[in-house]
PDB file of C-alpha atoms and ligand atoms in Angstrom:
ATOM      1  CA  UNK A   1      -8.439  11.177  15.321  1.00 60.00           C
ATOM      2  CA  UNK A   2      -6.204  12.718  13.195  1.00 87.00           C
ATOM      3  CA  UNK A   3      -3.632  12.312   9.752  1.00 97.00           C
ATOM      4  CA  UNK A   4      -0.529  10.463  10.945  1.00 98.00           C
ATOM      5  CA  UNK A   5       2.481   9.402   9.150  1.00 98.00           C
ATOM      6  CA  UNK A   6       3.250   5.835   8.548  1.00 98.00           C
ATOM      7  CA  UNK A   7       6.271   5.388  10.570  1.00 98.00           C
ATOM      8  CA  UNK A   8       3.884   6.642  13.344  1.00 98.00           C
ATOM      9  CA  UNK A   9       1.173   3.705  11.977  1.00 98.00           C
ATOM     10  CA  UNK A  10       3.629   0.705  10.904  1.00 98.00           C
ATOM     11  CA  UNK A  11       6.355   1.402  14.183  1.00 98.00           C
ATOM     12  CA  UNK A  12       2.866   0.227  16.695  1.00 98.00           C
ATOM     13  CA  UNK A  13       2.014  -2.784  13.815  1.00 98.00           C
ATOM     14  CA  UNK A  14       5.685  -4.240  14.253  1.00 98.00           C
ATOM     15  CA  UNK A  15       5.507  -3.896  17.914  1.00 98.00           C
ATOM     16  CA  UNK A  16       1.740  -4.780  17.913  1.00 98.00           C
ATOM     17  CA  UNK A  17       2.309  -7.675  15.597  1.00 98.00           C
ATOM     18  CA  UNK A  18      -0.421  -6.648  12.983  1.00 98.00           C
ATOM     19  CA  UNK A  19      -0.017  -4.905   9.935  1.00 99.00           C
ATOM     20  CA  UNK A  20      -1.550  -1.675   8.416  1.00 99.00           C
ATOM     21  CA  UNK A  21      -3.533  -2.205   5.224  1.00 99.00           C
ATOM     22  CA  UNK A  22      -3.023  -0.312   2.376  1.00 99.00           C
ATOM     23  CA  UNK A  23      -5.635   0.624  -0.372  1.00 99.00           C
ATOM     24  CA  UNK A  24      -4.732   2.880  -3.663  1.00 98.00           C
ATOM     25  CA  UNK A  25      -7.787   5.569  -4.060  1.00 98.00           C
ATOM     26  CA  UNK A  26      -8.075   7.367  -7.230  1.00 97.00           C
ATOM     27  CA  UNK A  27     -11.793   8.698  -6.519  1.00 97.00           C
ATOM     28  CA  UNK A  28     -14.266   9.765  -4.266  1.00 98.00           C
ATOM     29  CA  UNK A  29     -15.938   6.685  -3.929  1.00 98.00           C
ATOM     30  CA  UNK A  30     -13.117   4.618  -3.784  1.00 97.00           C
ATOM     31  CA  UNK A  31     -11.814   6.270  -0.567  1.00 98.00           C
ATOM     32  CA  UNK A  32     -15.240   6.900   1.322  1.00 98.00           C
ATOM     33  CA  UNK A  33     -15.380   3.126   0.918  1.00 98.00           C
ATOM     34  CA  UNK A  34     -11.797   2.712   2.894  1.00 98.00           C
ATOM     35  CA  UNK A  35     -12.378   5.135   5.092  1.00 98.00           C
ATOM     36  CA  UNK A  36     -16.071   3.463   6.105  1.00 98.00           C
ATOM     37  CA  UNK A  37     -14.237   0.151   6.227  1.00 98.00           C
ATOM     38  CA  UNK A  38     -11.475   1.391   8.712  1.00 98.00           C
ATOM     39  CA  UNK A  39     -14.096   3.280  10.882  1.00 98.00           C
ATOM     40  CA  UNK A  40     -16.351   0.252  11.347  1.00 98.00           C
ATOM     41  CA  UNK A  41     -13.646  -1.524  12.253  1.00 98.00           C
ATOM     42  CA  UNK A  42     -12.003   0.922  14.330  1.00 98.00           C
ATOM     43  CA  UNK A  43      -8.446  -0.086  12.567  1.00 98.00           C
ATOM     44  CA  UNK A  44      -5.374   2.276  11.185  1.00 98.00           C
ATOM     45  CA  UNK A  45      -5.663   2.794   7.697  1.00 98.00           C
ATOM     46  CA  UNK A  46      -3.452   4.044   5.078  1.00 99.00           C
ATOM     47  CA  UNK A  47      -4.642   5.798   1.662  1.00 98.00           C
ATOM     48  CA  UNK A  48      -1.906   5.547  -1.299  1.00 98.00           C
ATOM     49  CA  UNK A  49      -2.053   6.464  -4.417  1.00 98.00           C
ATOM     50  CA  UNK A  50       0.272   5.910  -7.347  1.00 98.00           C
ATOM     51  CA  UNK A  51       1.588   8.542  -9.904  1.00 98.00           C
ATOM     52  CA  UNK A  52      -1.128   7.794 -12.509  1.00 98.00           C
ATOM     53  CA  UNK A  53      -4.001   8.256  -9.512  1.00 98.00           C
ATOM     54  CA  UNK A  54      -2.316  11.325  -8.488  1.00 98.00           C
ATOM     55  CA  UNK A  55      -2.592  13.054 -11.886  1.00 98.00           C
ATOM     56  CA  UNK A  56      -6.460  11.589 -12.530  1.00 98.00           C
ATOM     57  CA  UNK A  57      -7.239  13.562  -9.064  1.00 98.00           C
ATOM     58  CA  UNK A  58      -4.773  16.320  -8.514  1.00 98.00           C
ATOM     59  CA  UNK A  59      -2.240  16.112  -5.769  1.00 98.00           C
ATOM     60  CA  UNK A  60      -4.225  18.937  -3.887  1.00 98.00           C
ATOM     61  CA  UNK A  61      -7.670  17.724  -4.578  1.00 98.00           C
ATOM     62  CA  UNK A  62      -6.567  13.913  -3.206  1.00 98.00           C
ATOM     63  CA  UNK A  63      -4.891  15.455  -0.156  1.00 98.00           C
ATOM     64  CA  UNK A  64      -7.440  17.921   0.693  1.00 98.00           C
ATOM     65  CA  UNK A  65     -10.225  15.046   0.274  1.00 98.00           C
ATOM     66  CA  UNK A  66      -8.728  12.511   2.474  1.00 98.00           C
ATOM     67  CA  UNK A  67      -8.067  14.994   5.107  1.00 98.00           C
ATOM     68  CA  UNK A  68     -11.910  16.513   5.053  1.00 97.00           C
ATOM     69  CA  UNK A  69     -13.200  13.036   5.293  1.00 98.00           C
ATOM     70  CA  UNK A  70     -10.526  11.512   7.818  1.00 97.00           C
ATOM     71  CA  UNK A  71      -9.990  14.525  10.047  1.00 93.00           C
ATOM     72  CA  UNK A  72     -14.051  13.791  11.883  1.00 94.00           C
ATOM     73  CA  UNK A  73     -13.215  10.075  12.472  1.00 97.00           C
ATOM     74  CA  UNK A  74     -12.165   8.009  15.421  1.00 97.00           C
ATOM     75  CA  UNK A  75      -9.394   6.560  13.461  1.00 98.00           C
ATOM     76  CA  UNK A  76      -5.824   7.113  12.612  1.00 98.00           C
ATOM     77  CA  UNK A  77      -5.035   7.530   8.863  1.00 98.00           C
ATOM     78  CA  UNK A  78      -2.127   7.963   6.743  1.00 98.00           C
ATOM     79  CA  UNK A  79      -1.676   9.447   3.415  1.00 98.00           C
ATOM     80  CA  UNK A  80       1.401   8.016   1.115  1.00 98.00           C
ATOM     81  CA  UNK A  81       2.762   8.105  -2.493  1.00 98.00           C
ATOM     82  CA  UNK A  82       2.635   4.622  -3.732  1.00 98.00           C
ATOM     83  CA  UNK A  83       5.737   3.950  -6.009  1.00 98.00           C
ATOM     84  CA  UNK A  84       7.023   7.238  -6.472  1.00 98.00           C
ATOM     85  CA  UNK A  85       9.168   7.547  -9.887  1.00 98.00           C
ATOM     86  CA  UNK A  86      11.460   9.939  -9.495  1.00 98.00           C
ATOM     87  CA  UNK A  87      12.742  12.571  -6.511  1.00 98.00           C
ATOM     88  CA  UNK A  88      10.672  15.286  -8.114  1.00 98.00           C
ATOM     89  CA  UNK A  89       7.512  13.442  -7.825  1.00 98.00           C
ATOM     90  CA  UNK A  90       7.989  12.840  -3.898  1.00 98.00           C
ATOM     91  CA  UNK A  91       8.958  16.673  -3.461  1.00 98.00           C
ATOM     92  CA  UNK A  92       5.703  17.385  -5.374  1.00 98.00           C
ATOM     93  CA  UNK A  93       4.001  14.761  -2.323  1.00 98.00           C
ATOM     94  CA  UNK A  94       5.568  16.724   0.273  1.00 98.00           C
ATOM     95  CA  UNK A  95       4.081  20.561  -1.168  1.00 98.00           C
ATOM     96  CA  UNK A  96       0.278  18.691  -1.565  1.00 98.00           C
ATOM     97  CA  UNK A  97       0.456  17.312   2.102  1.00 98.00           C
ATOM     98  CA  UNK A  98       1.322  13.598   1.853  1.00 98.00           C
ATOM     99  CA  UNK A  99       2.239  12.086   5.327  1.00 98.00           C
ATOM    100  CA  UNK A 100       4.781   9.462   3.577  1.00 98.00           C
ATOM    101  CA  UNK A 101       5.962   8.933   0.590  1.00 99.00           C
ATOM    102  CA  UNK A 102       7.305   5.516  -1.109  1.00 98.00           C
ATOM    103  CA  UNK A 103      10.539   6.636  -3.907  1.00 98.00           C
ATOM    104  CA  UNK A 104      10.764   3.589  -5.837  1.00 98.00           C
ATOM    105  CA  UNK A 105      14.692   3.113  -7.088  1.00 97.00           C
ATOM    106  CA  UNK A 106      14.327  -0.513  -7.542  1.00 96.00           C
ATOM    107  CA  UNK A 107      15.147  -0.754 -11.345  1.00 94.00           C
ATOM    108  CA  UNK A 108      18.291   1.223 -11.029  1.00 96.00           C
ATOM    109  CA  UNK A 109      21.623  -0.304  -9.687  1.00 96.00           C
ATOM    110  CA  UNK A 110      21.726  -0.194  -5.782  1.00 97.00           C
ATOM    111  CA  UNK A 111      24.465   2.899  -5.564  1.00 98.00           C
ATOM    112  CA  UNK A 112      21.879   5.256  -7.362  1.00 98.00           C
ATOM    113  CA  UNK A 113      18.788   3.474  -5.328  1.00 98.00           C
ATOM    114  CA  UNK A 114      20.449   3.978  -2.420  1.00 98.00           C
ATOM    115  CA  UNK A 115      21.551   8.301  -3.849  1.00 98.00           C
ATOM    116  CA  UNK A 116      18.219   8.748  -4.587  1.00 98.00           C
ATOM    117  CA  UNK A 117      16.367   7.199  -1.489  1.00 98.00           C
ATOM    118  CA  UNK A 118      19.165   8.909   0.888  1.00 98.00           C
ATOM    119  CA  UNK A 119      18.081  12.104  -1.072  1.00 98.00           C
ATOM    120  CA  UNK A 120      14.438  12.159  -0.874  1.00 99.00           C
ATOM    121  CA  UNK A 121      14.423  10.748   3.094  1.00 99.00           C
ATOM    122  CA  UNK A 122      16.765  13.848   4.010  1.00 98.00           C
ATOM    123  CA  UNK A 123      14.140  16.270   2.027  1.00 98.00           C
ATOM    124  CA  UNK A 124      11.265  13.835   3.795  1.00 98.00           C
ATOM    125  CA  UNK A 125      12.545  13.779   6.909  1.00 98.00           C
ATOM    126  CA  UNK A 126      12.738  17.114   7.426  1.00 98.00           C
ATOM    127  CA  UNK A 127       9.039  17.707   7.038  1.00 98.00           C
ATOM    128  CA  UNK A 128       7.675  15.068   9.399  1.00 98.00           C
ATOM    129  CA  UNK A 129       6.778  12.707   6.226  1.00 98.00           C
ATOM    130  CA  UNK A 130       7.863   9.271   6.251  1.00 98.00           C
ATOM    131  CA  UNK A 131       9.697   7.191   3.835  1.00 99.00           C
ATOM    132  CA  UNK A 132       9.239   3.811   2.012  1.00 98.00           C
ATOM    133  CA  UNK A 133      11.991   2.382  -0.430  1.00 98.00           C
ATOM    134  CA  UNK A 134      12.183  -0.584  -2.737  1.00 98.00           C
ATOM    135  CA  UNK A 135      14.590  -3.711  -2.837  1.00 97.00           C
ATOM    136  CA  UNK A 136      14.645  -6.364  -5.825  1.00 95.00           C
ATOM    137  CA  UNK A 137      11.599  -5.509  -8.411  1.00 89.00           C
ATOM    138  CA  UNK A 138       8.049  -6.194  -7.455  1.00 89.00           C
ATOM    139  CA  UNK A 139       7.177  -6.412 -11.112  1.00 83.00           C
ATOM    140  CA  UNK A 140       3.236  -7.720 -12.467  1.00 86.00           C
ATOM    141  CA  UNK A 141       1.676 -11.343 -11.925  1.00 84.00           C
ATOM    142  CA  UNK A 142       0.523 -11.357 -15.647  1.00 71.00           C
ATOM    143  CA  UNK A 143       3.581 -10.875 -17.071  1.00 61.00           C
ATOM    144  CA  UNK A 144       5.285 -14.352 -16.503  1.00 52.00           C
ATOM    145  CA  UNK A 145       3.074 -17.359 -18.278  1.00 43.00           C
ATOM    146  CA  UNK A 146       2.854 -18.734 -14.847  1.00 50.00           C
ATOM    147  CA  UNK A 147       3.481 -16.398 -12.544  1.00 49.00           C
ATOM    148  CA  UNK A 148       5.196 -15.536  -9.972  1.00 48.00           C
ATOM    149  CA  UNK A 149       7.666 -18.902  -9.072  1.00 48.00           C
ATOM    150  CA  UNK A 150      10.004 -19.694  -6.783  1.00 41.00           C
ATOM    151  CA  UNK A 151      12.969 -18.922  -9.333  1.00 48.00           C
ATOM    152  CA  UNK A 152      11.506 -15.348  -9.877  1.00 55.00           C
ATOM    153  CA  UNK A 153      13.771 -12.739 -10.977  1.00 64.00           C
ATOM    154  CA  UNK A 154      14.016  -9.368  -9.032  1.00 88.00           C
ATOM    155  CA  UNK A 155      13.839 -10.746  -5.618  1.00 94.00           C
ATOM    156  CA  UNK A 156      15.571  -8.820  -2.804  1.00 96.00           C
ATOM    157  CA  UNK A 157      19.025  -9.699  -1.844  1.00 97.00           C
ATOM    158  CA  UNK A 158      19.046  -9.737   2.003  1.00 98.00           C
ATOM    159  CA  UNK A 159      22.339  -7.973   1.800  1.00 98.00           C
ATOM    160  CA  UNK A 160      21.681  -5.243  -0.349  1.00 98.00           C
ATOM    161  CA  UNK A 161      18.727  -4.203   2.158  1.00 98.00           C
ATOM    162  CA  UNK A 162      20.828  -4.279   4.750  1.00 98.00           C
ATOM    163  CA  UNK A 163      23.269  -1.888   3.405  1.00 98.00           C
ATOM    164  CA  UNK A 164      19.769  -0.269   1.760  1.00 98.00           C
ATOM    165  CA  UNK A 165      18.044   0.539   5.132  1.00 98.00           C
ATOM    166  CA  UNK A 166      21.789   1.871   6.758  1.00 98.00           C
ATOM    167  CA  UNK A 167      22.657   4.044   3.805  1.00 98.00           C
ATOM    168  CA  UNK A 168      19.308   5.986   3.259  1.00 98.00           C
ATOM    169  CA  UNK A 169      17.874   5.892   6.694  1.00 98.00           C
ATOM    170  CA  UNK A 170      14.271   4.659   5.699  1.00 98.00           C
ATOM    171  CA  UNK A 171      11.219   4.028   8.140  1.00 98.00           C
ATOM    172  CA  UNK A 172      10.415   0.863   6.025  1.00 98.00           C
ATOM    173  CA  UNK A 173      10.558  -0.489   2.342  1.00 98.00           C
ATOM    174  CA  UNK A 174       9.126  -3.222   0.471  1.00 98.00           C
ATOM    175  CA  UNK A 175      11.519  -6.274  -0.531  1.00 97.00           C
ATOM    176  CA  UNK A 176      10.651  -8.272  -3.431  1.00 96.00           C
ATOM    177  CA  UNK A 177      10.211 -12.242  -2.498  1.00 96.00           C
ATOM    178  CA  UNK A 178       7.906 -13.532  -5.092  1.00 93.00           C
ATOM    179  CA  UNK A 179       4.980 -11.199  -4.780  1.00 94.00           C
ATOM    180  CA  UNK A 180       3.662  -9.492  -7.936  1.00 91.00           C
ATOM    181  CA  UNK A 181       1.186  -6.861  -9.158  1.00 93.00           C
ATOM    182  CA  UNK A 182      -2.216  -8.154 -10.180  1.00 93.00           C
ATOM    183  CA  UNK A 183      -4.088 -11.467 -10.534  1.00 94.00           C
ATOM    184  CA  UNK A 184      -1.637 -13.893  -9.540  1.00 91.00           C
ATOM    185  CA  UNK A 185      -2.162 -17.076 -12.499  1.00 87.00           C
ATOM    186  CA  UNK A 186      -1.230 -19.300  -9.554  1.00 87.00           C
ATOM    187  CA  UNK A 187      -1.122 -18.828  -5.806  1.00 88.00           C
ATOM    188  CA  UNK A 188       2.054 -17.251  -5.403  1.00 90.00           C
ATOM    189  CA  UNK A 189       5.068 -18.947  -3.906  1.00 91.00           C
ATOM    190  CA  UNK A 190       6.547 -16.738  -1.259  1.00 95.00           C
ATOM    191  CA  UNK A 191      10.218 -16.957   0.123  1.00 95.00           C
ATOM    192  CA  UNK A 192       9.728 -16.883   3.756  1.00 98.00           C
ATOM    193  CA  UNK A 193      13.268 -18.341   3.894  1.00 97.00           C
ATOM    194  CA  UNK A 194      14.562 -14.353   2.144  1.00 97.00           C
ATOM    195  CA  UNK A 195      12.172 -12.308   4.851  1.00 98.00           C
ATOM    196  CA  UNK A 196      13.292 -14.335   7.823  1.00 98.00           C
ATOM    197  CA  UNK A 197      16.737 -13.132   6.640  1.00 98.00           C
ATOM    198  CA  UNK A 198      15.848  -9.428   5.159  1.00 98.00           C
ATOM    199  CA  UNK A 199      13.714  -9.066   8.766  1.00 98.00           C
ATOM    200  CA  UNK A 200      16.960 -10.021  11.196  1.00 98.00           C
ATOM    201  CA  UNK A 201      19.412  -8.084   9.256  1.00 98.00           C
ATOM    202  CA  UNK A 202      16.965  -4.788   8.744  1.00 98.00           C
ATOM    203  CA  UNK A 203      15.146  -4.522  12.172  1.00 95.00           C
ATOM    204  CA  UNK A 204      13.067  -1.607  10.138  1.00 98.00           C
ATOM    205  CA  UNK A 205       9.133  -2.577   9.097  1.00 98.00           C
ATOM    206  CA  UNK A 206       8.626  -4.288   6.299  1.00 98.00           C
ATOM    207  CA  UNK A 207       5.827  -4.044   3.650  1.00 98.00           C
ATOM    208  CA  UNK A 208       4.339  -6.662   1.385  1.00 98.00           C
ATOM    209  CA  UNK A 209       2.969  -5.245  -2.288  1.00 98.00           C
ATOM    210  CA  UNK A 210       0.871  -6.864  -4.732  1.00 97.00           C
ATOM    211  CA  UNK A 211      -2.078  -7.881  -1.867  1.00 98.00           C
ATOM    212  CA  UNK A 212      -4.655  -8.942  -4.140  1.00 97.00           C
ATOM    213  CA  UNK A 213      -4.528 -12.785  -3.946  1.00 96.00           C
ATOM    214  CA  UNK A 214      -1.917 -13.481  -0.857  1.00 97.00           C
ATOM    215  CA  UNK A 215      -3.867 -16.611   0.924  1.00 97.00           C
ATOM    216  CA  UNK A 216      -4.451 -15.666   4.537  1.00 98.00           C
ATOM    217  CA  UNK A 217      -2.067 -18.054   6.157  1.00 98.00           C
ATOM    218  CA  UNK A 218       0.710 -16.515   4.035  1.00 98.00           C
ATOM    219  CA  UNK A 219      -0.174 -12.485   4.779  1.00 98.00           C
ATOM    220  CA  UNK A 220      -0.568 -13.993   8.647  1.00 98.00           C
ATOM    221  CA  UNK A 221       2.913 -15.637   8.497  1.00 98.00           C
ATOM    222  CA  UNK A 222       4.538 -12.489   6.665  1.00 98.00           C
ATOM    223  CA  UNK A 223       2.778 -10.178   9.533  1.00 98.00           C
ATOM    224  CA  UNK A 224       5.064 -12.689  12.297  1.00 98.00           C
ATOM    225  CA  UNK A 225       8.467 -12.311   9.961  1.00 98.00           C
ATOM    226  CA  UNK A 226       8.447  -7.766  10.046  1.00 98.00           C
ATOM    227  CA  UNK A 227       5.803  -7.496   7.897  1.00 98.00           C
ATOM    228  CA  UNK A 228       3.769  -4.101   9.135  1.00 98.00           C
ATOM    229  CA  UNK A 229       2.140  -3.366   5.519  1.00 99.00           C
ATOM    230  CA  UNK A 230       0.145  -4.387   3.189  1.00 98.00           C
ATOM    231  CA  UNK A 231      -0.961  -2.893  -0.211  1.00 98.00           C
ATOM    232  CA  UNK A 232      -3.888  -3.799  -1.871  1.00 98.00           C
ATOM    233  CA  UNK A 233      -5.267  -2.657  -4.946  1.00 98.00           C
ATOM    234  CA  UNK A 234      -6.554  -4.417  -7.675  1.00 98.00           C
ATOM    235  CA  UNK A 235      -8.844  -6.637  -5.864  1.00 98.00           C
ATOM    236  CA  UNK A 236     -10.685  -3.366  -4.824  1.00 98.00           C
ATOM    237  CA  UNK A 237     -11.215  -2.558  -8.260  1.00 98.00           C
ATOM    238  CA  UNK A 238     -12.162  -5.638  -9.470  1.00 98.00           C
ATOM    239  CA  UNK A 239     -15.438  -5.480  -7.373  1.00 98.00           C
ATOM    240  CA  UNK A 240     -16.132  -2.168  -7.627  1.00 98.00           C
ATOM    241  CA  UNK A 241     -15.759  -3.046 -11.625  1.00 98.00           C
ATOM    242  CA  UNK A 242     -18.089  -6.113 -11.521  1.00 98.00           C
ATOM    243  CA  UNK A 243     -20.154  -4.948  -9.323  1.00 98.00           C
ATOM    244  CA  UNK A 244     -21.091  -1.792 -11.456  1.00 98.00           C
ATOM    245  CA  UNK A 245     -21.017  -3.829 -14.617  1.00 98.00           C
ATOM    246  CA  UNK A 246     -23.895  -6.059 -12.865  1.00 98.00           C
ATOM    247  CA  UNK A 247     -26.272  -2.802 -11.710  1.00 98.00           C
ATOM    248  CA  UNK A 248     -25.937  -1.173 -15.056  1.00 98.00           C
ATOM    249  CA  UNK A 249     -27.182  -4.292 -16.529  1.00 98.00           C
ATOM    250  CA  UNK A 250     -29.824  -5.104 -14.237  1.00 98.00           C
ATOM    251  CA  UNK A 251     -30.556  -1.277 -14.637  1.00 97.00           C
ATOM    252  CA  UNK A 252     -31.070  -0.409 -18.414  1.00 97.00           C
ATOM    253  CA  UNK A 253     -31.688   3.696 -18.846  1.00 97.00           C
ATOM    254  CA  UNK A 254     -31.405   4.242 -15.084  1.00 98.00           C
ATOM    255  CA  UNK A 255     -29.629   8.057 -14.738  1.00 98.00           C
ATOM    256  CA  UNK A 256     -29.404   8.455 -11.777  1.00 98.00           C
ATOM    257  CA  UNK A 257     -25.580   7.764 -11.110  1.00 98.00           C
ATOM    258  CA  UNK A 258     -25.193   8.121  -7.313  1.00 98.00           C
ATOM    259  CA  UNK A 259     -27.716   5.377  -6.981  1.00 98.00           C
ATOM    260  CA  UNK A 260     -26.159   3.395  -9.865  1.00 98.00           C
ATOM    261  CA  UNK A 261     -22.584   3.708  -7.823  1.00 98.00           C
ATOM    262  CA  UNK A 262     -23.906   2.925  -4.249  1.00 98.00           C
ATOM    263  CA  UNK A 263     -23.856  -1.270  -4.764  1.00 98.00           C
ATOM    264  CA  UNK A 264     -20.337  -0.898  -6.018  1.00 98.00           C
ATOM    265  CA  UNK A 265     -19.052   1.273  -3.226  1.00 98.00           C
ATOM    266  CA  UNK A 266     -20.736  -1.074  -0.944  1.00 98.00           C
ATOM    267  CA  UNK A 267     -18.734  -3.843  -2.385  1.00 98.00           C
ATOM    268  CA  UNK A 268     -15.665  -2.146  -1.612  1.00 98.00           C
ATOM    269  CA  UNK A 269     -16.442  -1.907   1.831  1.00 99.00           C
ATOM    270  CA  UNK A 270     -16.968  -5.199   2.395  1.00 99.00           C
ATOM    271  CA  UNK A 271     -13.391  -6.212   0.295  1.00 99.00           C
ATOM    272  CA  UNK A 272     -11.603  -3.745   2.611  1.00 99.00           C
ATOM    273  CA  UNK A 273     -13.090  -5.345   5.350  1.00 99.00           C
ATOM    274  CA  UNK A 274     -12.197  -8.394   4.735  1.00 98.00           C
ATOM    275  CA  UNK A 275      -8.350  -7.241   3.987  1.00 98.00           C
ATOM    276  CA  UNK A 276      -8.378  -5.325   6.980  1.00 99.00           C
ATOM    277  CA  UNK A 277      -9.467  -8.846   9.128  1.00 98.00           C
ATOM    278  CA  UNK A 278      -6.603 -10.519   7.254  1.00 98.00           C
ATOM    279  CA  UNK A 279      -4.265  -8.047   8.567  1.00 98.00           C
ATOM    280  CA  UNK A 280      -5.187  -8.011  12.134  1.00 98.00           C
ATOM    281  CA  UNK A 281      -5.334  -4.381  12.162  1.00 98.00           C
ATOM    282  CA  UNK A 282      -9.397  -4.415  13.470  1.00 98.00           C
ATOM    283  CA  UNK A 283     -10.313  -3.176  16.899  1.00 98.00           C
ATOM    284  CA  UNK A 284      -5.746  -1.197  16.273  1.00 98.00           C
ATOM    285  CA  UNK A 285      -7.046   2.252  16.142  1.00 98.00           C
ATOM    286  CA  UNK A 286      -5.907   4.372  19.411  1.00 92.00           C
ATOM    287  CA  UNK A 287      -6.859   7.309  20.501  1.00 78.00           C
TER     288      UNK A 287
HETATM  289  P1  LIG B   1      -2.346  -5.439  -5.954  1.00 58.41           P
HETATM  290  O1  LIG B   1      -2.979  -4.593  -7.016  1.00 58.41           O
HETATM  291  O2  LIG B   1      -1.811  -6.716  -6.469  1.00 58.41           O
HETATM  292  O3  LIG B   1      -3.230  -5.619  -4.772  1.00 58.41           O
HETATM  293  O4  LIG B   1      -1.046  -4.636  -5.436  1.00 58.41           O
HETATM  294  C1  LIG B   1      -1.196  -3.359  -4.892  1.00 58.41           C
HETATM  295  C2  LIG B   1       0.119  -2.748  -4.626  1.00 58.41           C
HETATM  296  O5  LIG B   1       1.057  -3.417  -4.237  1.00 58.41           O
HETATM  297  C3  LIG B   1       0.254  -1.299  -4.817  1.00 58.41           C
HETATM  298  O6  LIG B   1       1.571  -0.882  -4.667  1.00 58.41           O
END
């Protein structure tokens, strides 16, 4: 199959009611394990990275890696800035060869959201790369002493993504409705009541951040109200992390470090896997 962009990947999830997962990479391990998930799965896929994993690879080096290992499979995949900072940082996405690109304005008033979004879909849109934007802030589970609550601050307004998604022209964008960053400190208390409205007045796919620790029921009731994406990261890491932690214990003076990495790529397969399921995205690839 080939690179596609994710308007191309989330546009057949709305209509297919699934949604796409999607993993940050920031090495070589990291994405052979999400592209072996997707391919024994046979499921869309989408591989994001943020700023900070962009400079530990290199722009080119990410790009050219994904495509060398994606281009031979049976699968479609998309590659996509994950909360891009600034206009200059998605322009940057478009030169390396991203497919989409996500320009987070969330923490600025809407007018110069909506500027800068409009801005970076026109320069986006003109290369065949899609766009994601952000409504309300999607901020980290750690930070509150409890979490993520129903009286969360920085949750979208369905109004302002109304007038968001009209204004700038996006292919999708993630609204904030109680999801967080991280390892949610309780199970997180999602406001269905917001995304029934943000879906009906937006029509565009949605896309759900902060993944890692979303019960199933609640990522399978978001997929029925517009939800077309989902990003997971941290819970990736964590098992690759634990996982390595436990070989180089059980494996004092060992050097040789493919074998010492194999276990904990292995365990990422299996925790995309298992995302993947959650997302109903198996047995989605086309041809
Ligand atoms: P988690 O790390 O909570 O899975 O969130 C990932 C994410 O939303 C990346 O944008």
């Amino acid at each position: 199959m080939s690179i596609v962009t994710n308007k191309q990947l989330l546009d057949r999830g709305l209509a297919g009611h699934y949604a796409v997962a999607a993993f940050n990479t920031n090495n070589l391990e990291y994405t052979q394990a999400i592209l072996q998930a997707a391919t024994e799965l046979n499921a869309p896929v989408i591989i994001e990275a943020a700023k900070s994993e962009i400079d530990y690879m290199d722009g080119y080096v990410f790009v050219a890696m994904v495509r060398a290992m994606a281009e031979k499979l049976p699968i479609p995949v998309s590659i996509h800035l994950d909360h891009g900072p600034s206009y200059e940082e998605a322009i940057r996405c478009l030169r390396y060869g991203f497919t989409s690109v996500m320009y987070d304005g969330s923490s600025l008033p809407l007018a110069e959201n909506i500027a800068n979004t409009k801005k970076v879909v026109e320069a986006a849109h003109a290369c065949g790369v899609s766009v994601e934007g952000e409504i309300g802030v999607i901020g980290q589970a750690e930070d509150g002493p409890e979490g993520p609550k129903q009286e969360f601050t920085g949750l979208a307004d369905p109004d302002q993504c109304e007038e968001f998604v009209k204004k700038t022209g996006v292919d999708c964008f993630a609204a904030a409705i109680g999801n967080a960053h991280g390892l949610y400190k309780n199970k997180p208390l999602l406001r269905f009541d917001l995304l029934t409205q943000i879906e009906k007045r937006t029509g565009v796919p949605l896309v759900l951040h902060g993944g890692t620790g979303i019960p199933e029921e609640d990522i399978r009731k978001a997929i029925t109200l517009g939800v077309s994406k989902i990003n997971f990261s941290t819970v990736m890491r964590k098992g690759f992390i634990e996982t390595l932690t436990a070989t180089l214990n059980s494996s004092p003076g060992d050097l040789d470090l493919m074998k010492l990495l194999t276990p904990a790529r292995m365990k990422m397969v299996e925790i995309a896997k298992h995302h993947i399921k959650m997302c109903m995205s198996d047995g989605k690839a086309w041809k």
